[in-house]
Short mmCIF file of C-alpha atoms and ligand atoms in Angstrom, two decimals:
data_model
loop_
_atom_site.label_atom_id
_atom_site.label_comp_id
_atom_site.label_asym_id
_atom_site.label_seq_id
_atom_site.Cartn_x
_atom_site.Cartn_y
_atom_site.Cartn_z
CA MET A 51 35.52 47.30 -9.23
CA LYS A 52 33.21 46.38 -6.22
CA THR A 53 30.95 43.60 -7.10
CA SER A 54 27.29 44.14 -6.38
CA ILE A 55 27.43 41.38 -3.93
CA THR A 56 28.78 43.84 -1.35
CA ASN A 57 25.38 45.70 -1.46
CA PRO A 58 23.92 44.80 1.93
CA SER A 59 20.19 44.74 0.65
CA LEU A 60 21.30 42.51 -2.20
CA VAL A 61 23.12 40.06 0.15
CA VAL A 62 20.04 40.09 2.50
CA ALA A 63 17.90 39.23 -0.61
CA LEU A 64 20.25 36.63 -1.77
CA LEU A 65 20.15 34.88 1.69
CA LEU A 66 16.38 35.06 1.73
CA VAL A 67 16.18 33.31 -1.61
CA LEU A 68 18.53 30.70 -0.44
CA LEU A 69 16.73 30.15 2.72
CA LEU A 70 13.43 29.81 1.07
CA THR A 71 14.74 27.52 -1.52
CA VAL A 72 16.16 25.17 1.24
CA SER A 73 12.98 25.38 3.26
CA VAL A 74 10.46 24.56 0.39
CA LYS A 75 12.71 21.88 -1.13
CA SER A 76 11.52 18.27 -0.62
CA GLN A 77 13.68 15.71 0.80
CA LEU A 78 12.60 13.64 -2.09
CA THR A 79 13.84 14.28 -5.62
CA SER A 80 12.47 12.96 -9.06
CA ASP A 81 15.96 11.93 -10.21
CA PHE A 82 16.92 9.95 -7.15
CA TYR A 83 17.58 6.70 -8.93
CA ASP A 84 18.88 8.19 -12.27
CA THR A 85 22.34 6.83 -11.93
CA THR A 86 21.70 3.98 -9.73
CA CYS A 87 18.56 2.47 -11.44
CA PRO A 88 18.28 4.30 -14.72
CA ASN A 89 15.35 2.07 -16.10
CA LEU A 90 13.42 1.90 -12.87
CA LEU A 91 10.45 3.94 -14.33
CA GLN A 92 10.24 1.80 -17.45
CA ILE A 93 10.25 -1.39 -15.39
CA VAL A 94 7.42 -0.21 -13.12
CA ARG A 95 5.48 1.05 -15.93
CA ARG A 96 5.69 -2.10 -17.77
CA GLU A 97 4.82 -4.33 -14.71
CA VAL A 98 1.70 -2.27 -13.58
CA ARG A 99 0.63 -2.18 -17.36
CA ASN A 100 0.70 -6.02 -17.39
CA ALA A 101 -1.06 -6.28 -14.04
CA ILE A 102 -3.82 -3.90 -15.02
CA LYS A 103 -4.22 -5.60 -18.51
CA PHE A 104 -4.79 -8.90 -16.44
CA GLU A 105 -7.27 -7.13 -14.10
CA MET A 106 -8.45 -3.52 -14.50
CA ARG A 107 -9.61 -3.23 -10.83
CA MET A 108 -5.80 -3.47 -9.87
CA ALA A 109 -5.42 0.11 -10.86
CA ALA A 110 -7.68 1.29 -8.01
CA SER A 111 -6.12 -1.47 -5.54
CA LEU A 112 -2.62 0.02 -6.13
CA LEU A 113 -3.67 3.58 -5.62
CA ARG A 114 -5.52 2.73 -2.49
CA LEU A 115 -2.35 0.77 -1.16
CA HIS A 116 -0.18 4.06 -1.47
CA PHE A 117 -3.00 5.90 0.45
CA HIS A 118 -3.05 3.40 2.98
CA ASP A 119 0.73 3.29 3.39
CA CYS A 120 1.25 7.11 3.61
CA LEU A 121 -1.72 7.73 6.02
CA VAL A 122 -0.14 5.34 8.66
CA ASP A 123 3.24 6.57 9.99
CA GLY A 124 4.18 7.95 6.50
CA CYS A 125 5.02 6.45 3.20
CA ASP A 126 7.34 3.70 4.22
CA ALA A 127 5.72 0.69 2.80
CA SER A 128 4.83 -0.46 6.30
CA VAL A 129 1.51 -1.67 4.87
CA LEU A 130 3.31 -4.38 3.02
CA LEU A 131 4.86 -6.10 5.92
CA ASP A 132 3.37 -9.43 6.72
CA ASN A 133 3.50 -9.52 10.38
CA THR A 134 0.01 -10.54 11.65
CA ASP A 135 0.02 -7.59 14.27
CA GLY A 136 0.79 -4.94 11.32
CA GLU A 137 -1.09 -2.61 9.40
CA LYS A 138 -2.10 -5.17 6.73
CA PHE A 139 -4.39 -6.92 9.05
CA GLY A 140 -6.10 -3.90 10.67
CA PHE A 141 -9.69 -3.05 10.14
CA ALA A 142 -9.29 -0.93 6.87
CA ASN A 143 -6.98 -3.36 5.20
CA ASN A 144 -7.75 -6.89 6.44
CA ASN A 145 -9.65 -8.85 3.52
CA SER A 146 -9.69 -5.59 1.61
CA ALA A 147 -6.33 -4.35 0.78
CA ARG A 148 -5.15 -5.83 -2.57
CA GLY A 149 -2.08 -5.83 -4.96
CA PHE A 150 0.58 -7.38 -2.82
CA GLU A 151 1.56 -9.90 -5.36
CA VAL A 152 1.68 -7.41 -8.08
CA LEU A 153 4.03 -5.32 -5.94
CA ASP A 154 6.05 -8.41 -5.37
CA GLY A 155 6.39 -8.92 -9.09
CA VAL A 156 7.32 -5.08 -9.70
CA LYS A 157 9.84 -5.39 -6.60
CA ASN A 158 11.29 -8.56 -8.20
CA ALA A 159 11.82 -6.95 -11.78
CA VAL A 160 13.30 -4.01 -10.21
CA GLU A 161 15.76 -6.01 -8.09
CA ARG A 162 17.00 -7.91 -11.25
CA ALA A 163 17.81 -4.65 -12.86
CA CYS A 164 19.25 -2.81 -9.75
CA SER A 165 19.49 -5.07 -6.84
CA GLY A 166 19.14 -3.56 -3.27
CA VAL A 167 18.80 -0.08 -4.36
CA VAL A 168 15.14 0.86 -4.80
CA SER A 169 12.77 1.07 -1.71
CA CYS A 170 9.27 -0.61 -1.66
CA ALA A 171 7.85 2.65 -0.50
CA ASP A 172 9.15 4.21 -3.84
CA ILE A 173 7.79 1.26 -5.80
CA ILE A 174 4.36 1.73 -4.32
CA ALA A 175 4.37 5.52 -5.27
CA ILE A 176 5.51 4.95 -8.71
CA SER A 177 2.95 2.16 -9.23
CA ALA A 178 0.06 4.30 -7.77
CA ARG A 179 1.09 7.17 -10.32
CA ASP A 180 1.20 4.58 -13.21
CA ALA A 181 -2.04 3.10 -12.15
CA VAL A 182 -3.75 6.47 -12.46
CA PHE A 183 -2.04 7.44 -15.66
CA LEU A 184 -2.79 4.01 -17.32
CA SER A 185 -6.48 4.46 -16.36
CA GLY A 186 -6.82 7.85 -18.24
CA GLY A 187 -5.93 10.09 -15.34
CA PRO A 188 -3.26 12.76 -14.83
CA SER A 189 0.48 12.04 -14.48
CA TRP A 190 3.29 13.75 -12.56
CA LYS A 191 6.94 13.35 -11.68
CA VAL A 192 7.00 10.90 -8.82
CA LEU A 193 9.20 12.34 -5.90
CA LEU A 194 11.77 9.54 -4.77
CA GLY A 195 14.28 8.62 -2.19
CA ARG A 196 12.00 7.14 0.48
CA ARG A 197 13.41 4.37 2.48
CA ASP A 198 11.44 1.50 4.04
CA GLY A 199 10.21 1.39 7.59
CA ARG A 200 11.07 -1.40 10.08
CA VAL A 201 7.69 -1.11 12.08
CA SER A 202 4.04 -1.66 11.06
CA ASN A 203 1.70 -0.70 13.84
CA GLN A 204 -2.02 -2.07 13.63
CA THR A 205 -3.13 0.17 16.36
CA THR A 206 -2.03 3.16 14.62
CA ALA A 207 -3.49 1.93 11.33
CA ASN A 208 -6.94 1.36 13.08
CA SER A 209 -6.96 5.03 14.22
CA ALA A 210 -5.27 6.61 11.29
CA LEU A 211 -7.18 5.17 8.40
CA THR A 212 -10.54 6.38 7.29
CA THR A 213 -13.60 4.27 7.22
CA PRO A 214 -16.66 4.59 4.91
CA PHE A 215 -18.82 5.31 7.88
CA GLU A 216 -17.40 8.68 9.21
CA THR A 217 -18.59 12.34 9.02
CA VAL A 218 -16.68 14.86 6.85
CA ASP A 219 -15.41 16.42 10.10
CA GLN A 220 -13.97 12.97 11.16
CA LEU A 221 -12.37 12.53 7.64
CA THR A 222 -11.01 16.06 7.78
CA ALA A 223 -9.45 15.38 11.30
CA LYS A 224 -7.60 12.34 9.98
CA PHE A 225 -6.19 14.20 6.79
CA THR A 226 -5.22 17.31 9.03
CA ALA A 227 -3.26 14.88 11.21
CA VAL A 228 -0.91 14.04 8.47
CA GLY A 229 -0.73 17.49 6.92
CA LEU A 230 -3.48 17.21 4.33
CA ASN A 231 -6.34 19.72 3.94
CA THR A 232 -9.87 19.93 2.77
CA THR A 233 -8.88 20.37 -0.85
CA ASP A 234 -6.70 17.13 -0.54
CA LEU A 235 -9.61 15.43 1.00
CA VAL A 236 -11.90 16.08 -1.97
CA SER A 237 -9.44 15.62 -4.75
CA LEU A 238 -8.06 12.47 -3.38
CA SER A 239 -11.60 11.00 -2.66
CA GLY A 240 -11.94 11.56 -6.73
CA ALA A 241 -9.71 8.34 -6.70
CA HIS A 242 -13.22 6.66 -6.36
CA THR A 243 -13.74 7.32 -10.09
CA ILE A 244 -12.10 3.86 -10.61
CA GLY A 245 -12.68 0.57 -8.59
CA LEU A 246 -14.97 -1.46 -6.85
CA ALA A 247 -16.60 -1.40 -3.22
CA LYS A 248 -17.91 -4.45 -1.15
CA CYS A 249 -21.60 -4.33 -0.18
CA SER A 250 -20.48 -4.20 3.41
CA SER A 251 -19.10 -0.81 2.96
CA PHE A 252 -22.27 0.81 1.95
CA SER A 253 -25.24 -1.50 2.81
CA GLN A 254 -25.86 0.33 6.05
CA ARG A 255 -27.29 3.07 3.74
CA LEU A 256 -29.79 0.75 1.81
CA PHE A 257 -32.50 -0.20 4.24
CA ASN A 258 -32.27 1.40 7.77
CA PHE A 259 -29.92 4.14 7.73
CA SER A 260 -28.74 5.34 11.20
CA GLY A 261 -31.64 3.78 12.77
CA THR A 262 -34.11 5.91 10.89
CA GLY A 263 -36.17 2.93 9.42
CA ALA A 264 -35.52 4.14 5.95
CA PRO A 265 -32.70 4.22 3.37
CA ASP A 266 -30.34 7.14 3.25
CA ARG A 267 -32.39 9.87 1.64
CA THR A 268 -29.40 11.45 -0.07
CA LEU A 269 -29.05 8.51 -2.29
CA GLU A 270 -30.85 8.86 -5.56
CA SER A 271 -33.65 6.48 -6.16
CA GLU A 272 -32.91 4.43 -8.92
CA MET A 273 -29.54 3.65 -7.97
CA LEU A 274 -30.89 2.93 -4.38
CA SER A 275 -33.06 0.20 -5.71
CA ASP A 276 -30.49 -1.16 -7.94
CA LEU A 277 -28.05 -1.42 -4.93
CA GLN A 278 -30.80 -2.89 -2.77
CA SER A 279 -31.27 -5.67 -5.21
CA GLN A 280 -27.57 -6.36 -5.54
CA CYS A 281 -26.81 -6.07 -1.70
CA PRO A 282 -29.99 -7.46 0.00
CA THR A 283 -30.08 -7.96 3.76
CA ASN A 284 -28.18 -11.12 4.59
CA GLY A 285 -26.80 -11.23 1.06
CA ASP A 286 -23.23 -11.85 -0.06
CA THR A 287 -21.16 -9.07 1.80
CA GLU A 288 -18.17 -9.90 -0.45
CA LYS A 289 -19.92 -8.92 -3.58
CA THR A 290 -18.59 -5.83 -5.25
CA VAL A 291 -20.16 -2.93 -6.91
CA ALA A 292 -18.72 -0.21 -9.23
CA PHE A 293 -17.89 3.22 -7.48
CA ASP A 294 -18.49 5.00 -10.60
CA ARG A 295 -21.32 3.05 -12.50
CA ASN A 296 -20.82 5.57 -15.51
CA SER A 297 -17.29 4.56 -16.29
CA VAL A 298 -15.85 1.99 -13.74
CA ASP A 299 -12.25 1.78 -15.18
CA LEU A 300 -11.71 5.19 -16.49
CA PHE A 301 -9.99 7.87 -14.32
CA ASP A 302 -12.20 10.93 -14.98
CA ASN A 303 -14.43 13.44 -12.93
CA HIS A 304 -17.53 11.58 -13.19
CA TYR A 305 -17.33 10.59 -9.56
CA PHE A 306 -18.01 14.29 -8.70
CA LYS A 307 -20.85 14.40 -11.09
CA ASN A 308 -22.29 11.45 -9.49
CA LEU A 309 -21.97 13.12 -6.12
CA VAL A 310 -24.15 16.06 -7.38
CA ASN A 311 -26.62 13.71 -8.69
CA GLY A 312 -26.98 11.81 -5.38
CA ARG A 313 -24.98 8.82 -6.80
CA GLY A 314 -22.15 8.59 -4.61
CA LEU A 315 -21.60 4.95 -3.31
CA LEU A 316 -20.23 5.27 0.15
CA GLN A 317 -21.72 7.49 2.85
CA THR A 318 -18.32 9.19 2.92
CA ASP A 319 -18.58 9.87 -0.82
CA GLN A 320 -22.00 11.52 -0.73
CA GLU A 321 -21.23 13.53 2.31
CA LEU A 322 -18.72 15.48 0.52
CA PHE A 323 -21.55 17.05 -1.34
CA SER A 324 -23.58 18.00 1.68
CA ALA A 325 -20.91 19.11 4.02
CA THR A 326 -20.60 23.00 4.07
CA THR A 327 -16.67 22.86 3.99
CA THR A 328 -16.56 20.56 0.77
CA THR A 329 -19.78 21.22 -1.49
CA SER A 330 -18.45 23.91 -3.55
CA LEU A 331 -15.16 22.11 -4.40
CA VAL A 332 -17.23 19.05 -5.46
CA GLN A 333 -19.34 21.27 -7.45
CA SER A 334 -16.38 22.87 -9.41
CA TYR A 335 -14.72 19.40 -9.89
CA SER A 336 -17.79 18.05 -11.44
CA GLU A 337 -17.82 20.90 -13.87
CA ASP A 338 -14.02 21.01 -14.53
CA LYS A 339 -11.97 17.95 -15.22
CA ASN A 340 -8.80 19.73 -15.52
CA LEU A 341 -9.29 21.62 -12.21
CA PHE A 342 -9.70 18.11 -10.55
CA PHE A 343 -6.79 16.52 -12.48
CA ASN A 344 -4.65 19.46 -11.45
CA ASP A 345 -5.50 19.41 -7.72
CA PHE A 346 -5.59 15.67 -7.67
CA ARG A 347 -1.80 15.61 -8.98
CA ASN A 348 -0.85 18.15 -6.43
CA SER A 349 -2.50 16.27 -3.57
CA MET A 350 -0.77 12.85 -4.64
CA ILE A 351 2.52 14.65 -4.46
CA LYS A 352 1.67 16.28 -1.16
CA MET A 353 0.51 12.70 0.07
CA GLY A 354 3.54 11.05 -1.13
CA ASN A 355 5.67 13.30 1.06
CA ILE A 356 3.99 12.41 4.39
CA SER A 357 6.85 11.75 6.73
CA PRO A 358 9.30 9.77 4.29
CA LEU A 359 12.39 8.09 5.79
CA THR A 360 15.43 9.36 4.13
CA GLY A 361 19.10 9.33 4.27
CA SER A 362 20.20 6.60 6.64
CA GLN A 363 16.69 6.18 8.14
CA GLY A 364 14.98 2.81 7.66
CA GLU A 365 16.53 0.34 5.07
CA ILE A 366 16.06 -0.85 1.48
CA ARG A 367 14.09 -4.09 1.80
CA LYS A 368 14.99 -7.12 -0.25
CA ASN A 369 11.55 -8.52 0.06
CA CYS A 370 8.71 -6.00 0.48
CA ARG A 371 6.97 -8.26 2.83
CA ALA A 372 9.51 -8.69 5.57
CA ILE A 373 12.26 -6.37 7.14
CA ASN A 374 15.88 -7.36 6.30
C1 LIG B 433 -8.40 -10.86 9.42
O1 LIG B 433 -9.29 -11.48 8.59
C2 LIG B 433 -9.21 -13.01 8.89
C3 LIG B 433 -10.08 -13.85 7.86
O2 LIG B 433 -11.17 -13.19 7.83
C4 LIG B 433 -9.63 -13.25 10.37
O3 LIG B 433 -9.37 -14.54 10.67
C5 LIG B 433 -8.62 -12.38 11.27
O4 LIG B 433 -9.14 -12.58 12.58
C6 LIG B 433 -8.66 -10.90 10.79
N1 LIG B 433 -7.67 -10.27 11.63
C7 LIG B 433 -7.89 -9.31 12.37
C8 LIG B 433 -6.58 -8.68 13.04
O5 LIG B 433 -8.99 -8.72 12.61
C1 LIG B 434 1.64 1.08 18.21
O1 LIG B 434 1.17 2.62 18.37
C2 LIG B 434 0.37 2.85 19.45
C3 LIG B 434 -0.03 4.26 19.48
O2 LIG B 434 -0.77 4.40 18.21
C4 LIG B 434 1.46 2.68 20.78
O3 LIG B 434 0.53 2.78 21.86
C5 LIG B 434 1.94 1.37 20.67
O4 LIG B 434 2.84 0.97 21.75
C6 LIG B 434 2.54 0.97 19.38
N1 LIG B 434 3.02 -0.47 19.43
C7 LIG B 434 4.15 -0.89 19.06
C8 LIG B 434 4.38 -2.29 18.93
O5 LIG B 434 5.12 -0.12 18.78
C1 LIG B 435 -4.64 23.03 0.70
O1 LIG B 435 -3.24 23.06 0.56
C2 LIG B 435 -2.86 23.55 -0.84
C3 LIG B 435 -1.26 23.55 -1.08
O2 LIG B 435 -0.85 22.25 -0.68
C4 LIG B 435 -3.38 24.91 -1.19
O3 LIG B 435 -3.19 25.28 -2.46
C5 LIG B 435 -5.00 24.94 -0.87
O4 LIG B 435 -5.48 26.12 -0.91
C6 LIG B 435 -5.26 24.30 0.51
N1 LIG B 435 -6.77 24.29 0.59
C7 LIG B 435 -7.28 24.74 1.50
C8 LIG B 435 -8.95 24.58 1.74
O5 LIG B 435 -6.90 25.27 2.54
C1 LIG B 436 -33.88 0.48 12.39
O1 LIG B 436 -32.84 0.37 13.27
C2 LIG B 436 -33.18 0.71 14.56
C3 LIG B 436 -31.92 0.94 15.48
O2 LIG B 436 -31.16 -0.13 15.32
C4 LIG B 436 -34.31 -0.18 15.28
O3 LIG B 436 -34.66 0.29 16.40
C5 LIG B 436 -35.65 -0.05 14.25
O4 LIG B 436 -36.40 -1.11 14.58
C6 LIG B 436 -35.03 -0.56 12.83
N1 LIG B 436 -36.26 -0.22 11.86
C7 LIG B 436 -36.66 -1.08 10.96
C8 LIG B 436 -37.81 -0.82 10.16
O5 LIG B 436 -35.96 -2.24 10.86
#
């Protein structure tokens, strides 16, 4: 009996399925450490939970570190390296990136269980997922198998990372450069549903915005006067304010409700509601938490997939702060 496999159209169809499977398959897999470090996920979860219990803001800090790692030369833990000419000391990180001690603790706990196996890049990715989940946000299967980079380039960080003072077009260009689109920009901005920002990151909106002699007119008046009193001219620029004053530690869709009500904190937050390319998505997320959670989950996985080092590239760092 001839098997159906000799049917030419079936062979073509099978080949096509095979090709498609190969081309969409990520190089990373969720079961990467299943045999080499079976308790990895529980260990990271425990460490992150303890850190957040100690300081709730740490959830936002860990999430931001993953973003700042991935946007610059891919998710390779280059942001953790201590060299003074590295990313850690670039504009967007110097005196604002946080969580390094927490990640040291996670790495140490992981090393005690399975030495020399798990990359710092994967530890950041799992920690960011846990930070979101433990704040009430969505969860997802983290893809793993990244290796750690041996280069941390401050110049690249300074041009690749976003600032709070850009237009949506500028933000979009930076996202596009790493394969992220407008949906990713809006959904990932929703990370500002948790955490705090320094006065210095939004005070330019409060008194004389863009040389107009007046505050940013898109900022709702009650919030404006509150921010003006918290962040006066020549005040303490290190002072921090909640991104989402409705629920500072809860990961929900209130960030988008705020934008619709003119209560975005950063210029780059509020612009998402006025720019033609992003308004409708902000509106949709403000009305539908599940839609936001679902898109956020997908965008986090996509972001975690930016140019990972795999196979024999890079290394598994012993200490996340230094190359081996
Ligand atoms: C980082 O901040 C420190 C302390 O404020 C400062 O001394 C140093 O010059 C900054 N580094 C860079 C590269 O800007
Ligand atoms: C850092 O990256 C820039 C381009 O972004 C490049 O010109 C420079 O040579 C790099 N520096 C190092 C030390 O690799
Ligand atoms: C962005 O990419 C995702 C797939 O990763 C896609 O579902 C979504 O429609 C895209 N958004 C835009 C605005 O192109
Ligand atoms: C606002 O800033 C502009 C440009 O920096 C300046 O010319 C103007 O005098 C300022 N207005 C006020 C009221 O401070």
